[in-house]
Each structure stands twice: as C-alpha cells, then as structure tokens.
PDB file of C-alpha atoms in Angstrom:
ATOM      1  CA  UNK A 721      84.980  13.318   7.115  1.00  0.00           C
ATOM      2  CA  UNK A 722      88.148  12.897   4.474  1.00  0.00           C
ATOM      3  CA  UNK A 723      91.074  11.953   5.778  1.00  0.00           C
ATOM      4  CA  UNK A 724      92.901  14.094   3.746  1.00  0.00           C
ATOM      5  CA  UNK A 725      90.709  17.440   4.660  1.00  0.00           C
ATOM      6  CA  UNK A 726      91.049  16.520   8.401  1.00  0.00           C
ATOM      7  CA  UNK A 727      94.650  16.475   7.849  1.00  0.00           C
ATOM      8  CA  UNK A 728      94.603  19.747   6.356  1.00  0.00           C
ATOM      9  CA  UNK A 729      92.687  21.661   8.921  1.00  0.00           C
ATOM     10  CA  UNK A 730      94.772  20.127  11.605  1.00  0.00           C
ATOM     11  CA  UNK A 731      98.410  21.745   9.471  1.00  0.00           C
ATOM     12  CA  UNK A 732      96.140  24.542   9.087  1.00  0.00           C
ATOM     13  CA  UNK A 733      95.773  25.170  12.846  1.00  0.00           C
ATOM     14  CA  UNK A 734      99.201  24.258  13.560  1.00  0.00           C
ATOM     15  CA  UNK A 735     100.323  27.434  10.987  1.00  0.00           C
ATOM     16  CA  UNK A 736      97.772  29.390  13.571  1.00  0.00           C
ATOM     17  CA  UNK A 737      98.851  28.760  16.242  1.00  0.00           C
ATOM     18  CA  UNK A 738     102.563  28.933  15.192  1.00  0.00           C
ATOM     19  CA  UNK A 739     102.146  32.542  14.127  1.00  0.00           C
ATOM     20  CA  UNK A 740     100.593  33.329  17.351  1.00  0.00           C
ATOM     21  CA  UNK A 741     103.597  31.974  19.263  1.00  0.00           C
ATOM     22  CA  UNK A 742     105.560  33.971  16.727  1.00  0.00           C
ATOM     23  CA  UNK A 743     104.206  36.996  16.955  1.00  0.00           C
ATOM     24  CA  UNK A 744     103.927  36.607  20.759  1.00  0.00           C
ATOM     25  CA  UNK A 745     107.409  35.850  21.314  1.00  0.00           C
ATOM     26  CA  UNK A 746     108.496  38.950  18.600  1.00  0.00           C
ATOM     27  CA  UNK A 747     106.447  41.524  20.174  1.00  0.00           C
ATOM     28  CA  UNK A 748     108.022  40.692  23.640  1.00  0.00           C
ATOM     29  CA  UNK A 749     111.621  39.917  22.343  1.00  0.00           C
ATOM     30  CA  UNK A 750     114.382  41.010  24.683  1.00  0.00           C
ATOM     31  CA  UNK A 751     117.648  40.983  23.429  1.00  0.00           C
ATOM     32  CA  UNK A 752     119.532  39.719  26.850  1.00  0.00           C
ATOM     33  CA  UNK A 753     117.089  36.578  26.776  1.00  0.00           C
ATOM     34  CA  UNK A 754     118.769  33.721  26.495  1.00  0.00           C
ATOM     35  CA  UNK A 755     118.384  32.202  22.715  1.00  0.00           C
ATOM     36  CA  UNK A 756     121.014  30.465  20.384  1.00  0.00           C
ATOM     37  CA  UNK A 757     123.057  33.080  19.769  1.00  0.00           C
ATOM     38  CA  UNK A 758     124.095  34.405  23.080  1.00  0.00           C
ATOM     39  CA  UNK A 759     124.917  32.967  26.423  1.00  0.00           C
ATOM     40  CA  UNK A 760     123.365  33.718  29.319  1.00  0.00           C
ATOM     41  CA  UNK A 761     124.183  32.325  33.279  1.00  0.00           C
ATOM     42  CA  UNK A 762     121.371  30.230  35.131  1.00  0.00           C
ATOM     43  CA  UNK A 763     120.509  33.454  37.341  1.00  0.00           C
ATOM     44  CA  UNK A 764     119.007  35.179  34.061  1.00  0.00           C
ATOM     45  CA  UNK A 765     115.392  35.487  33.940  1.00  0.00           C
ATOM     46  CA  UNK A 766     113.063  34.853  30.561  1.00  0.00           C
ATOM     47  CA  UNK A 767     111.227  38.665  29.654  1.00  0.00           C
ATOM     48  CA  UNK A 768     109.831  36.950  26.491  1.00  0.00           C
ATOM     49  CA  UNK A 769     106.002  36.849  27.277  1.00  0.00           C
ATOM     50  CA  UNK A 770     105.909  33.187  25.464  1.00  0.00           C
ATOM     51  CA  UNK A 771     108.941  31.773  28.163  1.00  0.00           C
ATOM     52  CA  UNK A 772     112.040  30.240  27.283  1.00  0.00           C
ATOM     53  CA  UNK A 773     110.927  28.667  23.868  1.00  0.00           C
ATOM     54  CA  UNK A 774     109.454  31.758  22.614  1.00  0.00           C
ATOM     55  CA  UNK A 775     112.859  33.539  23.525  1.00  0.00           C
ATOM     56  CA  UNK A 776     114.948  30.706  21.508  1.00  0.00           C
ATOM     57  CA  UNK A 777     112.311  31.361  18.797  1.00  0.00           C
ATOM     58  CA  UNK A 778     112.362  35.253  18.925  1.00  0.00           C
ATOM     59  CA  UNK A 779     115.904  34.993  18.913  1.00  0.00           C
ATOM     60  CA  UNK A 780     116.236  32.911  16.476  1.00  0.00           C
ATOM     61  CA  UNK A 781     114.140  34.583  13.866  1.00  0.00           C
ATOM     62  CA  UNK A 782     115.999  37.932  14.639  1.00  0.00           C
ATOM     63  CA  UNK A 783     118.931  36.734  14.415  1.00  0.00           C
ATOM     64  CA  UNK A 784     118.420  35.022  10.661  1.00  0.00           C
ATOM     65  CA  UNK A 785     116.233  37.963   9.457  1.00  0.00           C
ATOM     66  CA  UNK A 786     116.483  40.548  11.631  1.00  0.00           C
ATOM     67  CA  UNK A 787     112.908  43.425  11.120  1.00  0.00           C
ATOM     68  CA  UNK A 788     111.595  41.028   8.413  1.00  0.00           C
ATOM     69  CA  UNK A 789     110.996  38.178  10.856  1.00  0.00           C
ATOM     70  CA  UNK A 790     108.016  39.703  11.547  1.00  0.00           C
ATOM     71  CA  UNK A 791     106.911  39.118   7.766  1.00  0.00           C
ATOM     72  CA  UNK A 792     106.928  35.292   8.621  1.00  0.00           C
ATOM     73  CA  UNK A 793     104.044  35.795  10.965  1.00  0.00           C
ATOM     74  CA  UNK A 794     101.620  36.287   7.767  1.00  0.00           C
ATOM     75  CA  UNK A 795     103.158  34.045   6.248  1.00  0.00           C
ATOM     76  CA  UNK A 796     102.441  31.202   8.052  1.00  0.00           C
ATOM     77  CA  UNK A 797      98.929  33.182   8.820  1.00  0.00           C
ATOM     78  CA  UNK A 798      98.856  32.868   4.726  1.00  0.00           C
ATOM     79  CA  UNK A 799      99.455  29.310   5.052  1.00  0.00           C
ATOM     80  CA  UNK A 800      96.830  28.882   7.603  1.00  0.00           C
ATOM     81  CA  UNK A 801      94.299  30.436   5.289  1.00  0.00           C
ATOM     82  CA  UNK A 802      94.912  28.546   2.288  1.00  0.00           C
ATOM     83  CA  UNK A 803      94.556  25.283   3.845  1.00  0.00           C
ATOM     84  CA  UNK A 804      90.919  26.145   5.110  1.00  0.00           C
ATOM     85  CA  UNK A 805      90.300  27.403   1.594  1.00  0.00           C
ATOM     86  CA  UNK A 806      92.798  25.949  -0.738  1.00  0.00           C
ATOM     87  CA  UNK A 807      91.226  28.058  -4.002  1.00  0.00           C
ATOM     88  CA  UNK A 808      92.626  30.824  -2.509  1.00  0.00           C
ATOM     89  CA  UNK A 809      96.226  30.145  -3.418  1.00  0.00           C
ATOM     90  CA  UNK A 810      99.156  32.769  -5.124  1.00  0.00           C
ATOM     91  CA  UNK A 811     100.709  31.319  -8.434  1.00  0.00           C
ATOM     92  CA  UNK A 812     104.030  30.992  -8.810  1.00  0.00           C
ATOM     93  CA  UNK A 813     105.306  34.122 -10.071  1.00  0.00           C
ATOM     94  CA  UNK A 814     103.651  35.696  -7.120  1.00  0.00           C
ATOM     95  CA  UNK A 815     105.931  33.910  -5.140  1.00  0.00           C
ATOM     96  CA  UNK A 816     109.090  34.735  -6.851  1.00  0.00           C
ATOM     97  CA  UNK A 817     108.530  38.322  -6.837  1.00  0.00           C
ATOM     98  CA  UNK A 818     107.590  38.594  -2.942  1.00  0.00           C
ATOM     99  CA  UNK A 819     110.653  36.550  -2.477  1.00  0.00           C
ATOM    100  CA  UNK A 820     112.857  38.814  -4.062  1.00  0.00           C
ATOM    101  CA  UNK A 821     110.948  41.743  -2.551  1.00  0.00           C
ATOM    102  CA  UNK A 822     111.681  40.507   0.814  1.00  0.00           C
ATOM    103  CA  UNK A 823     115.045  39.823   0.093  1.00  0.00           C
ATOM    104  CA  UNK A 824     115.771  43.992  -1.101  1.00  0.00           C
ATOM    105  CA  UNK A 825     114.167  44.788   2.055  1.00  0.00           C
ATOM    106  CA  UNK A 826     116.534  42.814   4.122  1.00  0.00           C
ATOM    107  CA  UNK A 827     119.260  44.197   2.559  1.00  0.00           C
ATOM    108  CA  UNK A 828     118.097  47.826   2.362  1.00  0.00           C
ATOM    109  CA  UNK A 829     117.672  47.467   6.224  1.00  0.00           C
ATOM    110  CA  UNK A 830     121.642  46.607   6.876  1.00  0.00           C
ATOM    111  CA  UNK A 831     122.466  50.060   4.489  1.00  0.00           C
ATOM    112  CA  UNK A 832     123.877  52.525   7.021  1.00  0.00           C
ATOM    113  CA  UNK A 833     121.131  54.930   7.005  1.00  0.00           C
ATOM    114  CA  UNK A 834     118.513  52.574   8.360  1.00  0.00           C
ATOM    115  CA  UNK A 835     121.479  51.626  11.504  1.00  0.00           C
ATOM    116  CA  UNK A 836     119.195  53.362  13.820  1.00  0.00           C
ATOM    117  CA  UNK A 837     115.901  52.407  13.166  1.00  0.00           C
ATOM    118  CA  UNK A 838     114.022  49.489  15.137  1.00  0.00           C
ATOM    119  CA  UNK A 839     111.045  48.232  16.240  1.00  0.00           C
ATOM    120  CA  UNK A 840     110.403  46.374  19.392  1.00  0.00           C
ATOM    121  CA  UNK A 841     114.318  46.532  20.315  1.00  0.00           C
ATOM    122  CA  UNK A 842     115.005  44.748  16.471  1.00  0.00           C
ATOM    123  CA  UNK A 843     117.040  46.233  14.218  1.00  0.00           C
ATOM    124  CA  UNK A 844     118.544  45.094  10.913  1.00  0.00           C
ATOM    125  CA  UNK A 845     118.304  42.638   8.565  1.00  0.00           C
ATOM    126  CA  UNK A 846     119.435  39.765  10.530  1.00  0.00           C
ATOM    127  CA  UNK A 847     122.228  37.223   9.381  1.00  0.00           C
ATOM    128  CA  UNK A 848     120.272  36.683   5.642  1.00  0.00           C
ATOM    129  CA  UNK A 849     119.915  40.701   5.219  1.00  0.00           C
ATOM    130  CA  UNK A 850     123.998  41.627   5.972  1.00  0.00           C
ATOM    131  CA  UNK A 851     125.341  38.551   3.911  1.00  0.00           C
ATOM    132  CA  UNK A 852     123.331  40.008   1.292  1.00  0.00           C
ATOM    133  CA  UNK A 853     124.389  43.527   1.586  1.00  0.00           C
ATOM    134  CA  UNK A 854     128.120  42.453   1.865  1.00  0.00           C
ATOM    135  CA  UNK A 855     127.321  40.605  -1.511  1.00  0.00           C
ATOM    136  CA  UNK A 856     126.016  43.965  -2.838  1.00  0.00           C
ATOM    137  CA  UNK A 857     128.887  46.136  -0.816  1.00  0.00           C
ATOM    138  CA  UNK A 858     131.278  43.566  -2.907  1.00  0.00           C
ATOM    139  CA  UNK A 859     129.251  44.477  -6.451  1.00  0.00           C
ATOM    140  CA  UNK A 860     129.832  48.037  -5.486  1.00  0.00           C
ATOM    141  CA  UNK A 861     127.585  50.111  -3.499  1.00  0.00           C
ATOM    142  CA  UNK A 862     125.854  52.721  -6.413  1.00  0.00           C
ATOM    143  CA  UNK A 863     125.391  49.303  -8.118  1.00  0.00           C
ATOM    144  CA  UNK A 864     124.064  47.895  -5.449  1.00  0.00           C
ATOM    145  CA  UNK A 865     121.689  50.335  -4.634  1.00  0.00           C
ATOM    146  CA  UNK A 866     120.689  50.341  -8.651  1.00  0.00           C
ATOM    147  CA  UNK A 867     119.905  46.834  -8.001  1.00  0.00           C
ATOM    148  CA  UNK A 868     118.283  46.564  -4.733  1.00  0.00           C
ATOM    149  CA  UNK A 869     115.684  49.908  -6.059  1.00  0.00           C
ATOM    150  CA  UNK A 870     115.532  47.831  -9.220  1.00  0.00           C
ATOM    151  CA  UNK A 871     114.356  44.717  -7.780  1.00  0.00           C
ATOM    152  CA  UNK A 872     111.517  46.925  -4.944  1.00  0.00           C
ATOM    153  CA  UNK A 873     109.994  47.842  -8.391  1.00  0.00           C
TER     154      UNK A 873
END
C-alpha cells in the first residue's frame, strides 16, 4: 500500500471521527457546562453527551461562532470525503465565496431581530459573528445591511 494514501485515509478518518465528536458534543451542548469561557465549581456535573472534552469543545465552538459552529461539522465531513476521493475537490473561488457567505451569516445572526432565535440552547454568531457586526454597526447599519445582503448574493 502507498505510504502516502495510507496517510491520507488515516487524516481522512481522523476528520470523521472529529465531526462526530463535534456534532455529538453540539447537539448536547449545555450552556452551564464547564468550557473555557465560564467557570464552574468542582460540584458541577458534565450534561454534554461527549463528557468534559466535548463540553470544552462545544463551548468552544459556540463561543467563536456561535449557530454557524455547526457548519464546521460538514466541513470537516467535506474534508473527510475528499481525502478518500481527492478528485472530488472545490476550486478556489468556491472557497472564497462560501467563506464570505459564512461570514454574512454570522453577522446577520448578531442583528437584533434574530436575538431570539436558537437552536439547541445556541444563539448568535459567536465572538467572530458580533466583532463583525460591530465592524458593520461602525460602517453604519443601512450600509451594513446593503453589504451583508450584497455579499448572501
């Protein structure tokens, strides 16, 4: 077997099974689990179905990008698939517009009429989303908007 496709296979099971602990530990995030971002005593118990590292994960995947964490799960499912089958890969340009895709929706989610939607107790855009909508809060917010709808196209 080449050494190089044996490496491949083996990254390309790691992505696997690192968007199964992801999603795992998403699904079943609890926002009083401990994690980086909050403090917690030694009495506290773990609700996240994946333990105590799949509440630091959860936690801190919603706390960078908030409802688009979940995105990262096919991502790294993507990642996963193109090792197996490496013809199967996006070109560039691909990747710059579902960058900047992603980026408008984490932003659109810290506007103030998505403040009370969420999914599996996650709201928001996480740290990345609200640094970007100060930035477009800063621009001016018709602007902004102009922008944001500007860039979803």
């Amino acid at each position: 077997m080449n050494g190089n496709k044996l490496f491949r296979e083996i990254l390309a099971f790691f992505f696997l099974f690192f968007s199964l602990l992801l999603s795992i530990s998403l699904f079943t995030f609890w926002p009083n689990d401990p994690g980086f971002n909050s403090v917690s005593g030694p009495a506290v118990g773990v609700h996240n179905h994946a333990g105590l590292i799949g509440a630091y994960l959860a936690g801190l995947f919603v706390d960078l990008f908030g409802l688009g964490s979940f995105l990262w799960i096919f991502l790294f499912l993507y990642l996963a698939v193109i090792l197996f089958r490496p013809l199967s890969r996006l070109k560039w340009w691909n990747w710059f517009g579902i960058v900047l895709c992603y980026l408008s929706i984490l932003t659109w989610l810290e506007f103030p009429w998505f403040k009370h939607f969420s999914c599996f107790r996650i709201s928001g855009g996480g740290f990345l989303g609200n640094t970007l909508f100060k930035l477009c809060i800063s621009i001016y917010v018709y602007g902004a908007q102009l922008l944001l709808s500007f860039l979803l196209l």
